[in-house]
Amino acid sequence: FILSIPLLLYVGEIFHDWDALASWNRWALELYSNTYQPYNTAYPILLPSIWSIFYKIQGTSDIWWTVKLMNFYIPIMLIAILLCIYYETKNRTFLLIIIFSYPALMLTSKSTNGYMDIPVMIVGLLSIVLLYLYEISKYKKRIYYIYCALLLAGISCIIKQAGLIFLIFCYIYIAL
């Protein structure tokens, strides 16, 4: 929590009306108040349900900056995981992924304003990275990278339907 305090200065004006629709914060508010009606929508609600849990912990849905700060954690987790993989494998490819994805993740407003495309992209990228790690790994238990890649591709489907592409890609890659 202390590390996220400096990010509070960067967050800005929290959610706007259009931003709340884009980020499905409205669904998080409905989940928090037990009034959610899916209306035959196909949109998964993984992150809004996590946000509603934070609203329950806070005891109110009036404080949105805590949920807004969660949008920084997913890109930071990507960087941390890729750094750990780099230190384990000493493969410079993982550093290049960090260098090329950092501007898109941290310097654009789309990564912090609640659009679900960025979390789908990050989780999908991690699933592809794990497939690559499976290919270059020489460990006996490298099959776990395949399992983790499929798990992350499945999570990307829960975040938004666009994640189905990553799941389909993983299955085709494994089949071929």
JSON list of C-alpha atoms in Angstrom, two decimals:
[
{"chain": "A", "resi": 1, "resn": "PHE", "atom": "CA", "xyz": [0.00, 0.00, 0.00]},
{"chain": "A", "resi": 2, "resn": "ILE", "atom": "CA", "xyz": [2.83, 2.41, 0.83]},
{"chain": "A", "resi": 3, "resn": "LEU", "atom": "CA", "xyz": [4.40, 1.79, -2.59]},
{"chain": "A", "resi": 4, "resn": "SER", "atom": "CA", "xyz": [1.12, 2.70, -4.29]},
{"chain": "A", "resi": 5, "resn": "ILE", "atom": "CA", "xyz": [0.78, 6.08, -2.56]},
{"chain": "A", "resi": 6, "resn": "PRO", "atom": "CA", "xyz": [3.02, 7.90, -5.10]},
{"chain": "A", "resi": 7, "resn": "LEU", "atom": "CA", "xyz": [0.83, 6.48, -7.84]},
{"chain": "A", "resi": 8, "resn": "LEU", "atom": "CA", "xyz": [-2.12, 8.32, -6.31]},
{"chain": "A", "resi": 9, "resn": "LEU", "atom": "CA", "xyz": [-0.67, 11.56, -7.64]},
{"chain": "A", "resi": 10, "resn": "TYR", "atom": "CA", "xyz": [-0.66, 10.11, -11.14]},
{"chain": "A", "resi": 11, "resn": "VAL", "atom": "CA", "xyz": [-4.20, 8.73, -11.00]},
{"chain": "A", "resi": 12, "resn": "GLY", "atom": "CA", "xyz": [-5.88, 12.06, -11.63]},
{"chain": "A", "resi": 13, "resn": "GLU", "atom": "CA", "xyz": [-9.62, 12.48, -11.75]},
{"chain": "A", "resi": 14, "resn": "ILE", "atom": "CA", "xyz": [-10.53, 8.87, -10.97]},
{"chain": "A", "resi": 15, "resn": "PHE", "atom": "CA", "xyz": [-13.48, 7.61, -13.05]},
{"chain": "A", "resi": 16, "resn": "HIS", "atom": "CA", "xyz": [-15.62, 9.70, -15.37]},
{"chain": "A", "resi": 17, "resn": "ASP", "atom": "CA", "xyz": [-19.09, 8.66, -16.51]},
{"chain": "A", "resi": 18, "resn": "TRP", "atom": "CA", "xyz": [-17.77, 7.36, -19.82]},
{"chain": "A", "resi": 19, "resn": "ASP", "atom": "CA", "xyz": [-14.84, 5.76, -18.02]},
{"chain": "A", "resi": 20, "resn": "ALA", "atom": "CA", "xyz": [-17.11, 3.93, -15.61]},
{"chain": "A", "resi": 21, "resn": "LEU", "atom": "CA", "xyz": [-18.95, 2.43, -18.58]},
{"chain": "A", "resi": 22, "resn": "ALA", "atom": "CA", "xyz": [-15.70, 1.50, -20.31]},
{"chain": "A", "resi": 23, "resn": "SER", "atom": "CA", "xyz": [-14.28, -0.12, -17.21]},
{"chain": "A", "resi": 24, "resn": "TRP", "atom": "CA", "xyz": [-17.48, -1.76, -16.05]},
{"chain": "A", "resi": 25, "resn": "ASN", "atom": "CA", "xyz": [-17.23, 0.03, -12.75]},
{"chain": "A", "resi": 26, "resn": "ARG", "atom": "CA", "xyz": [-21.01, 0.24, -12.96]},
{"chain": "A", "resi": 27, "resn": "TRP", "atom": "CA", "xyz": [-21.10, -3.56, -12.73]},
{"chain": "A", "resi": 28, "resn": "ALA", "atom": "CA", "xyz": [-18.76, -3.44, -9.75]},
{"chain": "A", "resi": 29, "resn": "LEU", "atom": "CA", "xyz": [-21.13, -1.00, -8.06]},
{"chain": "A", "resi": 30, "resn": "GLU", "atom": "CA", "xyz": [-24.08, -3.25, -8.86]},
{"chain": "A", "resi": 31, "resn": "LEU", "atom": "CA", "xyz": [-22.25, -6.30, -7.52]},
{"chain": "A", "resi": 32, "resn": "TYR", "atom": "CA", "xyz": [-21.40, -4.34, -4.39]},
{"chain": "A", "resi": 33, "resn": "SER", "atom": "CA", "xyz": [-25.02, -3.37, -3.81]},
{"chain": "A", "resi": 34, "resn": "ASN", "atom": "CA", "xyz": [-26.39, -6.82, -4.86]},
{"chain": "A", "resi": 35, "resn": "THR", "atom": "CA", "xyz": [-28.41, -5.33, -7.73]},
{"chain": "A", "resi": 36, "resn": "TYR", "atom": "CA", "xyz": [-26.47, -6.82, -10.66]},
{"chain": "A", "resi": 37, "resn": "GLN", "atom": "CA", "xyz": [-28.62, -8.04, -13.54]},
{"chain": "A", "resi": 38, "resn": "PRO", "atom": "CA", "xyz": [-26.65, -9.54, -16.46]},
{"chain": "A", "resi": 39, "resn": "TYR", "atom": "CA", "xyz": [-29.32, -8.72, -19.11]},
{"chain": "A", "resi": 40, "resn": "ASN", "atom": "CA", "xyz": [-28.13, -11.53, -21.36]},
{"chain": "A", "resi": 41, "resn": "THR", "atom": "CA", "xyz": [-24.71, -9.95, -21.81]},
{"chain": "A", "resi": 42, "resn": "ALA", "atom": "CA", "xyz": [-21.70, -12.03, -22.62]},
{"chain": "A", "resi": 43, "resn": "TYR", "atom": "CA", "xyz": [-19.17, -9.74, -20.96]},
{"chain": "A", "resi": 44, "resn": "PRO", "atom": "CA", "xyz": [-17.22, -11.51, -18.25]},
{"chain": "A", "resi": 45, "resn": "ILE", "atom": "CA", "xyz": [-16.97, -9.63, -15.00]},
{"chain": "A", "resi": 46, "resn": "LEU", "atom": "CA", "xyz": [-13.74, -10.80, -13.38]},
{"chain": "A", "resi": 47, "resn": "LEU", "atom": "CA", "xyz": [-12.23, -7.40, -12.63]},
{"chain": "A", "resi": 48, "resn": "PRO", "atom": "CA", "xyz": [-15.53, -5.72, -11.70]},
{"chain": "A", "resi": 49, "resn": "SER", "atom": "CA", "xyz": [-16.18, -8.52, -9.22]},
{"chain": "A", "resi": 50, "resn": "ILE", "atom": "CA", "xyz": [-12.71, -8.00, -7.72]},
{"chain": "A", "resi": 51, "resn": "TRP", "atom": "CA", "xyz": [-13.46, -4.27, -7.54]},
{"chain": "A", "resi": 52, "resn": "SER", "atom": "CA", "xyz": [-16.77, -4.99, -5.78]},
{"chain": "A", "resi": 53, "resn": "ILE", "atom": "CA", "xyz": [-14.84, -7.02, -3.19]},
{"chain": "A", "resi": 54, "resn": "PHE", "atom": "CA", "xyz": [-12.70, -3.95, -2.53]},
{"chain": "A", "resi": 55, "resn": "TYR", "atom": "CA", "xyz": [-15.88, -1.88, -2.14]},
{"chain": "A", "resi": 56, "resn": "LYS", "atom": "CA", "xyz": [-17.13, -4.45, 0.38]},
{"chain": "A", "resi": 57, "resn": "ILE", "atom": "CA", "xyz": [-13.82, -4.25, 2.28]},
{"chain": "A", "resi": 58, "resn": "GLN", "atom": "CA", "xyz": [-14.01, -0.45, 2.30]},
{"chain": "A", "resi": 59, "resn": "GLY", "atom": "CA", "xyz": [-17.65, -0.55, 3.35]},
{"chain": "A", "resi": 60, "resn": "THR", "atom": "CA", "xyz": [-18.58, 2.00, 0.69]},
{"chain": "A", "resi": 61, "resn": "SER", "atom": "CA", "xyz": [-18.53, 2.41, -3.05]},
{"chain": "A", "resi": 62, "resn": "ASP", "atom": "CA", "xyz": [-17.95, 6.15, -2.84]},
{"chain": "A", "resi": 63, "resn": "ILE", "atom": "CA", "xyz": [-14.15, 5.82, -2.66]},
{"chain": "A", "resi": 64, "resn": "TRP", "atom": "CA", "xyz": [-13.04, 4.88, -6.17]},
{"chain": "A", "resi": 65, "resn": "TRP", "atom": "CA", "xyz": [-9.35, 5.70, -6.08]},
{"chain": "A", "resi": 66, "resn": "THR", "atom": "CA", "xyz": [-8.48, 2.36, -4.45]},
{"chain": "A", "resi": 67, "resn": "VAL", "atom": "CA", "xyz": [-10.07, 0.53, -7.36]},
{"chain": "A", "resi": 68, "resn": "LYS", "atom": "CA", "xyz": [-8.42, 2.90, -9.81]},
{"chain": "A", "resi": 69, "resn": "LEU", "atom": "CA", "xyz": [-4.99, 2.07, -8.32]},
{"chain": "A", "resi": 70, "resn": "MET", "atom": "CA", "xyz": [-5.64, -1.62, -9.05]},
{"chain": "A", "resi": 71, "resn": "ASN", "atom": "CA", "xyz": [-5.23, -0.78, -12.74]},
{"chain": "A", "resi": 72, "resn": "PHE", "atom": "CA", "xyz": [-1.52, -0.22, -12.05]},
{"chain": "A", "resi": 73, "resn": "TYR", "atom": "CA", "xyz": [-0.99, -3.61, -10.41]},
{"chain": "A", "resi": 74, "resn": "ILE", "atom": "CA", "xyz": [-1.52, -5.73, -13.53]},
{"chain": "A", "resi": 75, "resn": "PRO", "atom": "CA", "xyz": [1.19, -3.97, -15.62]},
{"chain": "A", "resi": 76, "resn": "ILE", "atom": "CA", "xyz": [3.53, -3.95, -12.59]},
{"chain": "A", "resi": 77, "resn": "MET", "atom": "CA", "xyz": [2.95, -7.70, -12.16]},
{"chain": "A", "resi": 78, "resn": "LEU", "atom": "CA", "xyz": [3.86, -8.26, -15.82]},
{"chain": "A", "resi": 79, "resn": "ILE", "atom": "CA", "xyz": [7.15, -6.44, -15.37]},
{"chain": "A", "resi": 80, "resn": "ALA", "atom": "CA", "xyz": [7.91, -8.28, -12.12]},
{"chain": "A", "resi": 81, "resn": "ILE", "atom": "CA", "xyz": [7.18, -11.70, -13.63]},
{"chain": "A", "resi": 82, "resn": "LEU", "atom": "CA", "xyz": [9.26, -10.99, -16.72]},
{"chain": "A", "resi": 83, "resn": "LEU", "atom": "CA", "xyz": [12.16, -9.78, -14.56]},
{"chain": "A", "resi": 84, "resn": "CYS", "atom": "CA", "xyz": [11.99, -12.98, -12.50]},
{"chain": "A", "resi": 85, "resn": "ILE", "atom": "CA", "xyz": [11.99, -15.07, -15.67]},
{"chain": "A", "resi": 86, "resn": "TYR", "atom": "CA", "xyz": [14.95, -13.08, -16.99]},
{"chain": "A", "resi": 87, "resn": "TYR", "atom": "CA", "xyz": [16.97, -13.63, -13.79]},
{"chain": "A", "resi": 88, "resn": "GLU", "atom": "CA", "xyz": [16.18, -17.33, -13.95]},
{"chain": "A", "resi": 89, "resn": "THR", "atom": "CA", "xyz": [16.96, -17.87, -17.64]},
{"chain": "A", "resi": 90, "resn": "LYS", "atom": "CA", "xyz": [19.36, -14.99, -18.47]},
{"chain": "A", "resi": 91, "resn": "ASN", "atom": "CA", "xyz": [17.56, -14.74, -21.82]},
{"chain": "A", "resi": 92, "resn": "ARG", "atom": "CA", "xyz": [17.54, -11.15, -23.12]},
{"chain": "A", "resi": 93, "resn": "THR", "atom": "CA", "xyz": [14.26, -11.68, -24.93]},
{"chain": "A", "resi": 94, "resn": "PHE", "atom": "CA", "xyz": [12.38, -11.11, -21.69]},
{"chain": "A", "resi": 95, "resn": "LEU", "atom": "CA", "xyz": [14.14, -7.79, -21.14]},
{"chain": "A", "resi": 96, "resn": "LEU", "atom": "CA", "xyz": [13.19, -6.75, -24.68]},
{"chain": "A", "resi": 97, "resn": "ILE", "atom": "CA", "xyz": [9.56, -7.58, -23.96]},
{"chain": "A", "resi": 98, "resn": "ILE", "atom": "CA", "xyz": [9.70, -5.34, -20.89]},
{"chain": "A", "resi": 99, "resn": "ILE", "atom": "CA", "xyz": [11.40, -2.52, -22.80]},
{"chain": "A", "resi": 100, "resn": "PHE", "atom": "CA", "xyz": [8.94, -2.61, -25.70]},
{"chain": "A", "resi": 101, "resn": "SER", "atom": "CA", "xyz": [5.80, -3.09, -23.60]},
{"chain": "A", "resi": 102, "resn": "TYR", "atom": "CA", "xyz": [6.62, -0.51, -20.90]},
{"chain": "A", "resi": 103, "resn": "PRO", "atom": "CA", "xyz": [5.62, 2.57, -22.93]},
{"chain": "A", "resi": 104, "resn": "ALA", "atom": "CA", "xyz": [2.32, 0.98, -23.93]},
{"chain": "A", "resi": 105, "resn": "LEU", "atom": "CA", "xyz": [1.59, -0.10, -20.37]},
{"chain": "A", "resi": 106, "resn": "MET", "atom": "CA", "xyz": [2.67, 2.79, -18.21]},
{"chain": "A", "resi": 107, "resn": "LEU", "atom": "CA", "xyz": [2.84, 5.84, -20.41]},
{"chain": "A", "resi": 108, "resn": "THR", "atom": "CA", "xyz": [-0.57, 5.68, -22.10]},
{"chain": "A", "resi": 109, "resn": "SER", "atom": "CA", "xyz": [-3.81, 6.58, -20.42]},
{"chain": "A", "resi": 110, "resn": "LYS", "atom": "CA", "xyz": [-5.52, 3.45, -21.77]},
{"chain": "A", "resi": 111, "resn": "SER", "atom": "CA", "xyz": [-3.60, 1.28, -19.33]},
{"chain": "A", "resi": 112, "resn": "THR", "atom": "CA", "xyz": [-4.84, 3.19, -16.29]},
{"chain": "A", "resi": 113, "resn": "ASN", "atom": "CA", "xyz": [-8.34, 4.36, -17.17]},
{"chain": "A", "resi": 114, "resn": "GLY", "atom": "CA", "xyz": [-10.05, 1.01, -16.82]},
{"chain": "A", "resi": 115, "resn": "TYR", "atom": "CA", "xyz": [-10.35, -0.36, -20.33]},
{"chain": "A", "resi": 116, "resn": "MET", "atom": "CA", "xyz": [-10.24, -4.15, -20.15]},
{"chain": "A", "resi": 117, "resn": "ASP", "atom": "CA", "xyz": [-8.16, -4.50, -23.31]},
{"chain": "A", "resi": 118, "resn": "ILE", "atom": "CA", "xyz": [-4.90, -3.85, -21.45]},
{"chain": "A", "resi": 119, "resn": "PRO", "atom": "CA", "xyz": [-5.40, -6.59, -18.80]},
{"chain": "A", "resi": 120, "resn": "VAL", "atom": "CA", "xyz": [-6.41, -9.03, -21.56]},
{"chain": "A", "resi": 121, "resn": "MET", "atom": "CA", "xyz": [-3.30, -8.11, -23.51]},
{"chain": "A", "resi": 122, "resn": "ILE", "atom": "CA", "xyz": [-1.05, -8.50, -20.46]},
{"chain": "A", "resi": 123, "resn": "VAL", "atom": "CA", "xyz": [-2.42, -11.88, -19.39]},
{"chain": "A", "resi": 124, "resn": "GLY", "atom": "CA", "xyz": [-2.40, -13.09, -23.01]},
{"chain": "A", "resi": 125, "resn": "LEU", "atom": "CA", "xyz": [1.18, -11.91, -23.41]},
{"chain": "A", "resi": 126, "resn": "LEU", "atom": "CA", "xyz": [2.17, -13.84, -20.29]},
{"chain": "A", "resi": 127, "resn": "SER", "atom": "CA", "xyz": [0.55, -16.99, -21.71]},
{"chain": "A", "resi": 128, "resn": "ILE", "atom": "CA", "xyz": [2.57, -16.62, -24.92]},
{"chain": "A", "resi": 129, "resn": "VAL", "atom": "CA", "xyz": [5.72, -15.92, -22.89]},
{"chain": "A", "resi": 130, "resn": "LEU", "atom": "CA", "xyz": [5.15, -19.16, -20.99]},
{"chain": "A", "resi": 131, "resn": "LEU", "atom": "CA", "xyz": [4.80, -21.05, -24.27]},
{"chain": "A", "resi": 132, "resn": "TYR", "atom": "CA", "xyz": [8.10, -19.56, -25.38]},
{"chain": "A", "resi": 133, "resn": "LEU", "atom": "CA", "xyz": [9.64, -20.46, -22.02]},
{"chain": "A", "resi": 134, "resn": "TYR", "atom": "CA", "xyz": [8.46, -24.04, -22.55]},
{"chain": "A", "resi": 135, "resn": "GLU", "atom": "CA", "xyz": [10.29, -24.10, -25.89]},
{"chain": "A", "resi": 136, "resn": "ILE", "atom": "CA", "xyz": [13.60, -22.81, -24.57]},
{"chain": "A", "resi": 137, "resn": "SER", "atom": "CA", "xyz": [13.53, -24.58, -21.21]},
{"chain": "A", "resi": 138, "resn": "LYS", "atom": "CA", "xyz": [15.71, -27.61, -20.57]},
{"chain": "A", "resi": 139, "resn": "TYR", "atom": "CA", "xyz": [14.11, -28.63, -17.26]},
{"chain": "A", "resi": 140, "resn": "LYS", "atom": "CA", "xyz": [12.40, -31.98, -16.83]},
{"chain": "A", "resi": 141, "resn": "LYS", "atom": "CA", "xyz": [9.27, -30.39, -15.40]},
{"chain": "A", "resi": 142, "resn": "ARG", "atom": "CA", "xyz": [8.82, -27.83, -18.15]},
{"chain": "A", "resi": 143, "resn": "ILE", "atom": "CA", "xyz": [5.33, -29.19, -18.88]},
{"chain": "A", "resi": 144, "resn": "TYR", "atom": "CA", "xyz": [4.15, -26.92, -16.05]},
{"chain": "A", "resi": 145, "resn": "TYR", "atom": "CA", "xyz": [4.78, -23.95, -18.35]},
{"chain": "A", "resi": 146, "resn": "ILE", "atom": "CA", "xyz": [2.13, -25.36, -20.69]},
{"chain": "A", "resi": 147, "resn": "TYR", "atom": "CA", "xyz": [-0.34, -25.74, -17.84]},
{"chain": "A", "resi": 148, "resn": "CYS", "atom": "CA", "xyz": [0.33, -22.20, -16.66]},
{"chain": "A", "resi": 149, "resn": "ALA", "atom": "CA", "xyz": [0.00, -20.84, -20.20]},
{"chain": "A", "resi": 150, "resn": "LEU", "atom": "CA", "xyz": [-3.40, -22.51, -20.57]},
{"chain": "A", "resi": 151, "resn": "LEU", "atom": "CA", "xyz": [-4.45, -21.22, -17.16]},
{"chain": "A", "resi": 152, "resn": "LEU", "atom": "CA", "xyz": [-3.47, -17.65, -18.02]},
{"chain": "A", "resi": 153, "resn": "ALA", "atom": "CA", "xyz": [-5.17, -17.88, -21.41]},
{"chain": "A", "resi": 154, "resn": "GLY", "atom": "CA", "xyz": [-8.31, -19.03, -19.60]},
{"chain": "A", "resi": 155, "resn": "ILE", "atom": "CA", "xyz": [-8.07, -16.10, -17.21]},
{"chain": "A", "resi": 156, "resn": "SER", "atom": "CA", "xyz": [-7.77, -13.75, -20.18]},
{"chain": "A", "resi": 157, "resn": "CYS", "atom": "CA", "xyz": [-11.09, -15.18, -21.43]},
{"chain": "A", "resi": 158, "resn": "ILE", "atom": "CA", "xyz": [-12.69, -14.37, -18.09]},
{"chain": "A", "resi": 159, "resn": "ILE", "atom": "CA", "xyz": [-11.43, -10.80, -18.23]},
{"chain": "A", "resi": 160, "resn": "LYS", "atom": "CA", "xyz": [-12.94, -10.19, -21.69]},
{"chain": "A", "resi": 161, "resn": "GLN", "atom": "CA", "xyz": [-14.04, -12.28, -24.68]},
{"chain": "A", "resi": 162, "resn": "ALA", "atom": "CA", "xyz": [-11.05, -11.11, -26.71]},
{"chain": "A", "resi": 163, "resn": "GLY", "atom": "CA", "xyz": [-8.99, -13.44, -24.53]},
{"chain": "A", "resi": 164, "resn": "LEU", "atom": "CA", "xyz": [-10.49, -16.38, -26.41]},
{"chain": "A", "resi": 165, "resn": "ILE", "atom": "CA", "xyz": [-7.92, -15.70, -29.11]},
{"chain": "A", "resi": 166, "resn": "PHE", "atom": "CA", "xyz": [-5.11, -16.45, -26.66]},
{"chain": "A", "resi": 167, "resn": "LEU", "atom": "CA", "xyz": [-6.80, -19.64, -25.53]},
{"chain": "A", "resi": 168, "resn": "ILE", "atom": "CA", "xyz": [-7.35, -20.80, -29.10]},
{"chain": "A", "resi": 169, "resn": "PHE", "atom": "CA", "xyz": [-3.75, -19.90, -29.95]},
{"chain": "A", "resi": 170, "resn": "CYS", "atom": "CA", "xyz": [-2.43, -21.92, -26.99]},
{"chain": "A", "resi": 171, "resn": "TYR", "atom": "CA", "xyz": [-4.46, -24.98, -27.96]},
{"chain": "A", "resi": 172, "resn": "ILE", "atom": "CA", "xyz": [-3.40, -24.78, -31.61]},
{"chain": "A", "resi": 173, "resn": "TYR", "atom": "CA", "xyz": [0.23, -24.25, -30.61]},
{"chain": "A", "resi": 174, "resn": "ILE", "atom": "CA", "xyz": [0.15, -27.27, -28.31]},
{"chain": "A", "resi": 175, "resn": "ALA", "atom": "CA", "xyz": [-1.61, -29.40, -30.94]},
{"chain": "A", "resi": 176, "resn": "LEU", "atom": "CA", "xyz": [0.94, -28.55, -33.60]}
]
